[in-house]
Amino acid sequence: MKKYYDLYILRFQLWLENYYFSDHAILWFRRGVYLLLLLKMLLISPELNVFYNHALTRNASGFLMSKLLFLPAVQPWYDIHWFGACGIVAAAVIARPRRVLSLCVYIISLNYLYVMHMAQSLADGLLHFFILVLVFIKEGAVKATLQQMVNNLGLLLMQVHFCLLYFFNGFGKLVVEGWRNGDYMRLIWKIPYYADTMLIPQWFLNPAVRVGTTWAVMLFEIAFALLIWFRPFRKWLFLAGILFHIGIAVFLSLPDFALTMLVGYLLFADFGQDRVTKILYSSIK
């Protein structure tokens, strides 16, 4: 048994040393993550006063990276600092990737989560996890170096985490009878906070359609987690996932979750050296 264990450890070590994630893929993923954070920050700007004052009711005192926006010297001009932070994130989207810039975006993400504590979602946590790991990842790493191994480990960690979200969501539904018989899908379509009843066709509530939809969702979530690792299945899983998350965004009013999951697809995408990629990639040369 120990022999096989040592063999798997050796194979994993060789993979870390020799596998190469394309710099183009890393760059697209990084800019997709930062752009999504920027959009979230800009979208809550009109209501920033409400979120900020509510966050002040928590213990916002003390010097912590997640509370820089609540320092006494910052509070009178918190809105100006907020848009300044938006400017930094925008710079990270278009500028050459730098470790210090990635660290700044991570600190800004911490403060965003603190401001949004009363309205946080799974998507916010997943996006913040991506931003954290991206601090340690660097484009242009030379093969078989420590930085290349860190890149591989960080990207693999994000891929596994992303797939586990799909798998446990799908498996969690599969073991519950209310999901298997379609009853929970009927309840979801009637939740006024999420479901847009003006857009949902009545035939969605048909028992056969509910059961079919439920099983399609469960099978897709489990299949994605297991099959995305195999290249021949990726384009079909991407197509199904795009349609799935567009449906979530439109019918359940969860566009931020849908966009976060779609950005996560970039972790598995293969990018050729097309003209747009060349233009973006030229900034890290």
GROMACS .gro file of C-alpha atoms in nm:
model
  285
    1MET     CA    1   0.000   0.000   0.000
    2LYS     CA    2   0.283   0.237   0.088
    3LYS     CA    3   0.441   0.163  -0.250
    4TYR     CA    4   0.132   0.285  -0.437
    5TYR     CA    5   0.105   0.586  -0.208
    6ASP     CA    6   0.465   0.684  -0.280
    7LEU     CA    7   0.403   0.636  -0.651
    8TYR     CA    8   0.103   0.872  -0.651
    9ILE     CA    9   0.301   1.130  -0.453
   10LEU     CA   10   0.581   1.108  -0.708
   11ARG     CA   11   0.340   1.149  -0.999
   12PHE     CA   12   0.183   1.451  -0.835
   13GLN     CA   13   0.525   1.603  -0.776
   14LEU     CA   14   0.619   1.547  -1.141
   15TRP     CA   15   0.291   1.707  -1.247
   16LEU     CA   16   0.361   2.013  -1.031
   17GLU     CA   17   0.707   2.047  -1.179
   18ASN     CA   18   0.625   1.987  -1.545
   19TYR     CA   19   0.263   2.085  -1.615
   20TYR     CA   20   0.218   2.426  -1.770
   21PHE     CA   21  -0.100   2.635  -1.746
   22SER     CA   22  -0.109   2.874  -2.037
   23ASP     CA   23  -0.027   3.235  -1.947
   24HIS     CA   24  -0.309   3.336  -2.178
   25ALA     CA   25  -0.559   3.132  -1.976
   26ILE     CA   26  -0.431   3.273  -1.646
   27LEU     CA   27  -0.451   3.628  -1.781
   28TRP     CA   28  -0.808   3.587  -1.907
   29PHE     CA   29  -0.914   3.432  -1.577
   30ARG     CA   30  -0.745   3.701  -1.366
   31ARG     CA   31  -0.902   3.985  -1.563
   32GLY     CA   32  -1.240   3.815  -1.561
   33VAL     CA   33  -1.229   3.784  -1.181
   34TYR     CA   34  -1.117   4.144  -1.129
   35LEU     CA   35  -1.370   4.278  -1.378
   36LEU     CA   36  -1.651   4.098  -1.196
   37LEU     CA   37  -1.540   4.247  -0.862
   38LEU     CA   38  -1.536   4.592  -1.025
   39LEU     CA   39  -1.889   4.546  -1.161
   40LYS     CA   40  -2.014   4.439  -0.817
   41MET     CA   41  -1.857   4.744  -0.653
   42LEU     CA   42  -1.999   4.983  -0.911
   43LEU     CA   43  -2.346   4.830  -0.894
   44ILE     CA   44  -2.381   4.882  -0.519
   45SER     CA   45  -2.240   5.236  -0.536
   46PRO     CA   46  -2.585   5.401  -0.556
   47GLU     CA   47  -2.681   5.225  -0.230
   48LEU     CA   48  -2.335   5.240  -0.072
   49ASN     CA   49  -2.459   5.468   0.205
   50VAL     CA   50  -2.708   5.205   0.323
   51PHE     CA   51  -2.458   4.919   0.324
   52TYR     CA   52  -2.180   5.128   0.477
   53ASN     CA   53  -2.388   5.262   0.766
   54HIS     CA   54  -2.524   4.917   0.838
   55ALA     CA   55  -2.169   4.779   0.847
   56LEU     CA   56  -2.077   5.053   1.097
   57THR     CA   57  -2.322   4.900   1.345
   58ARG     CA   58  -2.088   4.601   1.365
   59ASN     CA   59  -1.757   4.620   1.545
   60ALA     CA   60  -1.583   4.821   1.275
   61SER     CA   61  -1.316   4.961   1.505
   62GLY     CA   62  -0.957   4.841   1.505
   63PHE     CA   63  -0.694   4.820   1.235
   64LEU     CA   64  -0.769   4.518   1.020
   65MET     CA   65  -0.723   4.480   0.645
   66SER     CA   66  -1.097   4.414   0.613
   67LYS     CA   67  -1.183   4.741   0.792
   68LEU     CA   68  -0.961   4.997   0.620
   69LEU     CA   69  -1.270   5.167   0.482
   70PHE     CA   70  -1.392   5.218   0.839
   71LEU     CA   71  -1.086   5.390   0.983
   72PRO     CA   72  -1.176   5.721   1.152
   73ALA     CA   73  -0.974   5.918   0.897
   74VAL     CA   74  -1.155   5.748   0.610
   75GLN     CA   75  -1.515   5.757   0.731
   76PRO     CA   76  -1.595   6.120   0.638
   77TRP     CA   77  -1.494   6.053   0.277
   78TYR     CA   78  -1.572   5.683   0.250
   79ASP     CA   79  -1.750   5.729  -0.083
   80ILE     CA   80  -1.444   5.895  -0.238
   81HIS     CA   81  -1.223   5.614  -0.112
   82TRP     CA   82  -1.471   5.361  -0.248
   83PHE     CA   83  -1.442   5.502  -0.599
   84GLY     CA   84  -1.067   5.518  -0.552
   85ALA     CA   85  -1.074   5.147  -0.476
   86CYS     CA   86  -1.282   5.095  -0.790
   87GLY     CA   87  -1.009   5.274  -0.982
   88ILE     CA   88  -0.744   5.037  -0.843
   89VAL     CA   89  -0.948   4.733  -0.943
   90ALA     CA   90  -1.001   4.882  -1.289
   91ALA     CA   91  -0.624   4.930  -1.317
   92ALA     CA   92  -0.574   4.565  -1.223
   93VAL     CA   93  -0.808   4.464  -1.506
   94ILE     CA   94  -0.615   4.646  -1.778
   95ALA     CA   95  -0.261   4.686  -1.643
   96ARG     CA   96   0.030   4.445  -1.636
   97PRO     CA   97  -0.023   4.186  -1.359
   98ARG     CA   98   0.184   4.271  -1.052
   99ARG     CA   99   0.194   4.100  -0.713
  100VAL     CA  100   0.144   4.427  -0.527
  101LEU     CA  101  -0.159   4.511  -0.743
  102SER     CA  102  -0.307   4.166  -0.680
  103LEU     CA  103  -0.257   4.216  -0.306
  104CYS     CA  104  -0.434   4.554  -0.324
  105VAL     CA  105  -0.730   4.394  -0.502
  106TYR     CA  106  -0.743   4.126  -0.231
  107ILE     CA  107  -0.756   4.391   0.044
  108ILE     CA  108  -1.028   4.576  -0.147
  109SER     CA  109  -1.222   4.250  -0.177
  110LEU     CA  110  -1.197   4.204   0.201
  111ASN     CA  111  -1.347   4.549   0.255
  112TYR     CA  112  -1.616   4.480  -0.004
  113LEU     CA  113  -1.718   4.167   0.187
  114TYR     CA  114  -1.729   4.360   0.513
  115VAL     CA  115  -1.948   4.632   0.361
  116MET     CA  116  -2.174   4.367   0.205
  117HIS     CA  117  -2.196   4.143   0.510
  118MET     CA  118  -2.576   4.168   0.527
  119ALA     CA  119  -2.616   4.073   0.161
  120GLN     CA  120  -2.329   3.832   0.098
  121SER     CA  121  -2.386   3.529  -0.119
  122LEU     CA  122  -2.204   3.213  -0.217
  123ALA     CA  123  -2.087   3.396  -0.528
  124ASP     CA  124  -1.913   3.665  -0.318
  125GLY     CA  125  -1.727   3.402  -0.118
  126LEU     CA  126  -1.620   3.211  -0.429
  127LEU     CA  127  -1.501   3.528  -0.602
  128HIS     CA  128  -1.301   3.629  -0.294
  129PHE     CA  129  -1.140   3.284  -0.285
  130PHE     CA  130  -1.031   3.328  -0.647
  131ILE     CA  131  -0.886   3.671  -0.566
  132LEU     CA  132  -0.693   3.530  -0.269
  133VAL     CA  133  -0.531   3.251  -0.469
  134LEU     CA  134  -0.447   3.488  -0.756
  135VAL     CA  135  -0.220   3.681  -0.519
  136PHE     CA  136   0.022   3.387  -0.531
  137ILE     CA  137  -0.003   3.323  -0.906
  138LYS     CA  138   0.225   3.498  -1.152
  139GLU     CA  139   0.209   3.500  -1.529
  140GLY     CA  140   0.532   3.441  -1.718
  141ALA     CA  141   0.671   3.186  -1.473
  142VAL     CA  142   0.954   2.972  -1.608
  143LYS     CA  143   0.888   2.600  -1.631
  144ALA     CA  144   1.022   2.374  -1.354
  145THR     CA  145   1.066   2.665  -1.113
  146LEU     CA  146   0.911   2.719  -0.771
  147GLN     CA  147   0.678   2.990  -0.907
  148GLN     CA  148   0.556   2.753  -1.177
  149MET     CA  149   0.481   2.489  -0.912
  150VAL     CA  150   0.295   2.750  -0.705
  151ASN     CA  151   0.094   2.844  -1.015
  152ASN     CA  152   0.002   2.482  -1.078
  153LEU     CA  153  -0.092   2.417  -0.718
  154GLY     CA  154  -0.301   2.735  -0.691
  155LEU     CA  155  -0.487   2.678  -1.016
  156LEU     CA  156  -0.549   2.312  -0.932
  157LEU     CA  157  -0.683   2.417  -0.591
  158MET     CA  158  -0.930   2.654  -0.756
  159GLN     CA  159  -1.034   2.391  -1.010
  160VAL     CA  160  -1.097   2.128  -0.743
  161HIS     CA  161  -1.285   2.375  -0.522
  162PHE     CA  162  -1.499   2.479  -0.817
  163CYS     CA  163  -1.582   2.118  -0.908
  164LEU     CA  164  -1.661   2.027  -0.548
  165LEU     CA  165  -1.920   2.307  -0.540
  166TYR     CA  166  -2.091   2.151  -0.840
  167PHE     CA  167  -2.060   1.796  -0.711
  168PHE     CA  168  -2.195   1.858  -0.361
  169ASN     CA  169  -2.479   2.072  -0.497
  170GLY     CA  170  -2.579   1.796  -0.736
  171PHE     CA  171  -2.526   1.509  -0.492
  172GLY     CA  172  -2.703   1.702  -0.215
  173LYS     CA  173  -3.011   1.727  -0.436
  174LEU     CA  174  -2.988   1.364  -0.545
  175VAL     CA  175  -3.019   1.224  -0.191
  176VAL     CA  176  -3.326   1.433  -0.105
  177GLU     CA  177  -3.663   1.293  -0.215
  178GLY     CA  178  -3.813   1.640  -0.250
  179TRP     CA  179  -3.562   1.710  -0.526
  180ARG     CA  180  -3.591   1.373  -0.696
  181ASN     CA  181  -3.969   1.401  -0.732
  182GLY     CA  182  -3.960   1.764  -0.845
  183ASP     CA  183  -4.144   1.915  -0.545
  184TYR     CA  184  -3.861   2.150  -0.452
  185MET     CA  185  -3.841   2.280  -0.808
  186ARG     CA  186  -4.208   2.379  -0.782
  187LEU     CA  187  -4.132   2.569  -0.461
  188ILE     CA  188  -3.835   2.747  -0.619
  189TRP     CA  189  -4.048   2.879  -0.903
  190LYS     CA  190  -4.285   3.029  -0.645
  191ILE     CA  191  -4.029   3.208  -0.425
  192PRO     CA  192  -4.107   3.576  -0.494
  193TYR     CA  193  -3.768   3.697  -0.366
  194TYR     CA  194  -3.582   3.504  -0.638
  195ALA     CA  195  -3.817   3.385  -0.908
  196ASP     CA  196  -3.940   3.639  -1.162
  197THR     CA  197  -4.299   3.522  -1.202
  198MET     CA  198  -4.347   3.754  -1.502
  199LEU     CA  199  -4.088   3.559  -1.701
  200ILE     CA  200  -4.152   3.202  -1.587
  201PRO     CA  201  -4.379   3.017  -1.834
  202GLN     CA  202  -4.665   2.826  -1.677
  203TRP     CA  203  -4.552   2.501  -1.838
  204PHE     CA  204  -4.245   2.516  -1.610
  205LEU     CA  205  -4.483   2.413  -1.331
  206ASN     CA  206  -4.599   2.100  -1.516
  207PRO     CA  207  -4.507   1.795  -1.298
  208ALA     CA  208  -4.325   1.617  -1.582
  209VAL     CA  209  -4.130   1.931  -1.670
  210ARG     CA  210  -4.040   1.987  -1.304
  211VAL     CA  211  -3.905   1.635  -1.265
  212GLY     CA  212  -3.719   1.653  -1.595
  213THR     CA  213  -3.568   1.990  -1.510
  214THR     CA  214  -3.462   1.875  -1.165
  215TRP     CA  215  -3.289   1.564  -1.293
  216ALA     CA  216  -3.123   1.757  -1.573
  217VAL     CA  217  -2.979   2.001  -1.318
  218MET     CA  218  -2.861   1.724  -1.084
  219LEU     CA  219  -2.699   1.523  -1.363
  220PHE     CA  220  -2.532   1.830  -1.510
  221GLU     CA  221  -2.383   1.939  -1.178
  222ILE     CA  222  -2.243   1.592  -1.104
  223ALA     CA  223  -2.129   1.537  -1.464
  224PHE     CA  224  -1.948   1.871  -1.474
  225ALA     CA  225  -1.749   1.790  -1.160
  226LEU     CA  226  -1.645   1.449  -1.294
  227LEU     CA  227  -1.606   1.505  -1.670
  228ILE     CA  228  -1.463   1.856  -1.701
  229TRP     CA  229  -1.117   1.707  -1.648
  230PHE     CA  230  -1.143   1.530  -1.985
  231ARG     CA  231  -1.091   1.757  -2.285
  232PRO     CA  232  -1.346   1.593  -2.523
  233PHE     CA  233  -1.633   1.675  -2.283
  234ARG     CA  234  -1.541   2.035  -2.210
  235LYS     CA  235  -1.712   2.219  -2.495
  236TRP     CA  236  -2.039   2.036  -2.430
  237LEU     CA  237  -2.018   2.100  -2.057
  238PHE     CA  238  -1.938   2.466  -2.123
  239LEU     CA  239  -2.239   2.497  -2.354
  240ALA     CA  240  -2.471   2.329  -2.103
  241GLY     CA  241  -2.329   2.538  -1.819
  242ILE     CA  242  -2.370   2.866  -2.006
  243LEU     CA  243  -2.736   2.787  -2.079
  244PHE     CA  244  -2.788   2.668  -1.720
  245HIS     CA  245  -2.649   2.984  -1.563
  246ILE     CA  246  -2.821   3.215  -1.810
  247GLY     CA  247  -3.144   3.049  -1.698
  248ILE     CA  248  -3.052   3.110  -1.332
  249ALA     CA  249  -2.972   3.473  -1.406
  250VAL     CA  250  -3.296   3.536  -1.596
  251PHE     CA  251  -3.554   3.328  -1.408
  252LEU     CA  252  -3.412   3.339  -1.053
  253SER     CA  253  -3.268   3.692  -1.058
  254LEU     CA  254  -2.917   3.574  -0.961
  255PRO     CA  255  -2.693   3.732  -1.226
  256ASP     CA  256  -2.394   3.773  -0.991
  257PHE     CA  257  -2.392   3.400  -0.912
  258ALA     CA  258  -2.425   3.313  -1.279
  259LEU     CA  259  -2.140   3.545  -1.380
  260THR     CA  260  -1.914   3.415  -1.102
  261MET     CA  261  -1.965   3.055  -1.212
  262LEU     CA  262  -1.909   3.145  -1.577
  263VAL     CA  263  -1.584   3.321  -1.486
  264GLY     CA  264  -1.485   2.999  -1.310
  265TYR     CA  265  -1.515   2.818  -1.644
  266LEU     CA  266  -1.207   3.010  -1.757
  267LEU     CA  267  -1.005   2.786  -1.523
  268PHE     CA  268  -1.068   2.498  -1.763
  269ALA     CA  269  -1.065   2.683  -2.094
  270ASP     CA  270  -0.790   2.649  -2.354
  271PHE     CA  271  -0.701   2.973  -2.526
  272GLY     CA  272  -0.528   2.995  -2.860
  273GLN     CA  273  -0.300   3.277  -2.960
  274ASP     CA  274  -0.576   3.473  -3.131
  275ARG     CA  275  -0.552   3.844  -3.201
  276VAL     CA  276  -0.741   3.958  -2.889
  277THR     CA  277  -0.536   3.733  -2.664
  278LYS     CA  278  -0.214   3.862  -2.818
  279ILE     CA  279  -0.317   4.219  -2.743
  280LEU     CA  280  -0.400   4.137  -2.379
  281TYR     CA  281  -0.097   3.915  -2.330
  282SER     CA  282   0.142   4.177  -2.468
  283SER     CA  283   0.096   4.379  -2.146
  284ILE     CA  284   0.284   4.120  -1.939
  285LYS     CA  285   0.583   4.100  -2.169
   0.00000   0.00000   0.00000
